[in-house]
Amino acid sequence: MDREDLLSLYRQMLLIRRFEEKSAEMYALAKIAGFLHLYIGEEAVAVGAIAALRPDDYVISAYRDHGHCLAKGSDPNRVMAELFGKATGLCKGKGGSMHLVDEPRRFMGGYAIVGGHLPLAVGLAFAIQYQKHDQVALCFFGEGALPSGHAHEAFNLAALWKLPVIFLCENNRYAMGTPIERGIAVFHNVAEMARSYGIEAVQVDGMDVLAVRALLRDVVARVRTSPAPYFVEARTYRFMGHSMADPAHGHYRTRDEVEEERKRDPLLLLRQTLVKEGLASDADFKRLEKEIGGVVAEAIRFADESPFPDPGALYEDVYVE
Ligand SMILES: Cc1ncc(C[n+]2csc(CCOP(=O)(O)OP(=O)(O)O)c2C)c(N)n1
Ligand SMILES: [Mg+2]
């Protein structure tokens, strides 16, 4: 256990947490329009998994995408500006919260069509294979994507062509308000479903950033050296509502359930490990809070002071500089 290494993981999770708490405030102030899906509670999955990648590996995710984008190294100022719909945003203000893209960092997008990006992940992996490169494509998605036909086409083709894609299912037990037990009972055993395609599958505790990273390091090494799809089910939990439109509890789950899960807050778990191992003190956490508070405040200032896109930009390509 290395102090700087662990503190760096903690710092990344803290950045996502504080960034999103401020985003929620900005949403309430109508600085952010449209939908806003928070990743709070699930930070260990993105941070742990992406920490196992090389910078030139690809990442793609669904609409709950702020955490993946920040973990891949995107500039918080430009992410916040995108949420504000500003011209300085990652996608020049045309994508918004659900459609972040940072191609230079190989963050290939947030997608709002449930399961719609799984075939795109297969396309990325096909490109890697076709060009005889050795990257991997890491695809994050919710368990709610599993009943969709395009997800199964993606599993099938990836298995058939032995493509270097890692399907990482973030099983937070709810697809909007639908609990997995009720909505998609058929896939309750998610890993078993993947195995039916001949894809190797494993489960991991998605609240434990060290467990996620250790597993993904192993999986990434295997996929890189002998390309074939791999399926990981990370068991996780979101502490907030599905989006800013629904409450954290009271509607389809109880306050007690959320409180119980909060005891395994991924930041708390890593903090406890750091303290138990004598690697960090309260002063370290205070310092990090101050540092991250500054980063997030600067992101808000940058987004707020940036201009909205010029109306003429409507006809310009987003990805051409
Ligand atoms: C094809 C499609 N059907 C329905 C929706 C509406 N919808 C948005 S999010 C969502 C639930 C997805 O749940 P899950 O994949 O588990 O992700 P989570 O929100 O839990 O992160 C649904 C049904 C959609 N966006 N796309
Ligand atoms: Mg879900």
Short mmCIF file of N, CA and C in Angstrom, two decimals, residues 1 3 6-7 10 267-285:
data_model
loop_
_atom_site.label_atom_id
_atom_site.label_comp_id
_atom_site.label_asym_id
_atom_site.label_seq_id
_atom_site.Cartn_x
_atom_site.Cartn_y
_atom_site.Cartn_z
N MET A 1 0.84 -1.20 0.00
CA MET A 1 0.00 0.00 0.00
C MET A 1 0.88 1.25 0.00
N ARG A 3 1.13 5.32 -0.03
CA ARG A 3 0.36 6.50 0.39
C ARG A 3 -0.05 7.40 -0.79
N LEU A 6 -2.68 5.73 -3.10
CA LEU A 6 -4.03 5.67 -2.52
C LEU A 6 -4.66 7.07 -2.41
N LEU A 7 -3.85 8.04 -2.04
CA LEU A 7 -4.38 9.40 -1.95
C LEU A 7 -4.80 9.92 -3.32
N TYR A 10 -8.17 8.55 -3.96
CA TYR A 10 -9.13 9.27 -3.11
C TYR A 10 -9.43 10.65 -3.72
N LEU A 267 -15.91 6.53 -0.82
CA LEU A 267 -14.89 7.45 -0.28
C LEU A 267 -14.60 7.10 1.17
N LEU A 268 -15.66 6.78 1.91
CA LEU A 268 -15.50 6.41 3.32
C LEU A 268 -14.64 5.15 3.44
N LEU A 269 -14.91 4.16 2.59
CA LEU A 269 -14.16 2.89 2.67
C LEU A 269 -12.66 3.12 2.44
N LEU A 270 -12.33 3.93 1.43
CA LEU A 270 -10.91 4.17 1.15
C LEU A 270 -10.28 5.01 2.26
N ARG A 271 -11.05 5.95 2.76
CA ARG A 271 -10.55 6.78 3.87
C ARG A 271 -10.23 5.91 5.09
N GLN A 272 -11.13 4.98 5.39
CA GLN A 272 -10.91 4.08 6.53
C GLN A 272 -9.64 3.25 6.33
N THR A 273 -9.43 2.78 5.10
CA THR A 273 -8.22 1.99 4.81
C THR A 273 -6.98 2.85 5.03
N LEU A 274 -7.01 4.07 4.51
CA LEU A 274 -5.86 4.96 4.64
C LEU A 274 -5.53 5.23 6.11
N VAL A 275 -6.57 5.44 6.90
CA VAL A 275 -6.35 5.74 8.33
C VAL A 275 -5.87 4.49 9.06
N LYS A 276 -6.52 3.36 8.76
CA LYS A 276 -6.15 2.10 9.44
C LYS A 276 -4.69 1.74 9.18
N GLU A 277 -4.25 1.99 7.96
CA GLU A 277 -2.86 1.65 7.59
C GLU A 277 -1.88 2.73 8.05
N GLY A 278 -2.40 3.77 8.67
CA GLY A 278 -1.54 4.86 9.14
C GLY A 278 -0.93 5.66 8.00
N LEU A 279 -1.62 5.70 6.86
CA LEU A 279 -1.05 6.37 5.68
C LEU A 279 -1.52 7.81 5.52
N ALA A 280 -2.60 8.15 6.21
CA ALA A 280 -3.11 9.52 6.06
C ALA A 280 -3.80 9.95 7.35
N SER A 281 -3.82 11.26 7.56
CA SER A 281 -4.42 11.80 8.78
C SER A 281 -5.53 12.79 8.39
N ASP A 282 -6.23 13.29 9.39
CA ASP A 282 -7.29 14.27 9.13
C ASP A 282 -6.74 15.48 8.37
N ALA A 283 -5.50 15.84 8.67
CA ALA A 283 -4.90 17.01 7.99
C ALA A 283 -4.80 16.76 6.49
N ASP A 284 -4.47 15.51 6.09
CA ASP A 284 -4.39 15.19 4.66
C ASP A 284 -5.76 15.36 4.00
N PHE A 285 -6.80 14.85 4.66
CA PHE A 285 -8.14 14.93 4.06
C PHE A 285 -8.62 16.38 3.99
#
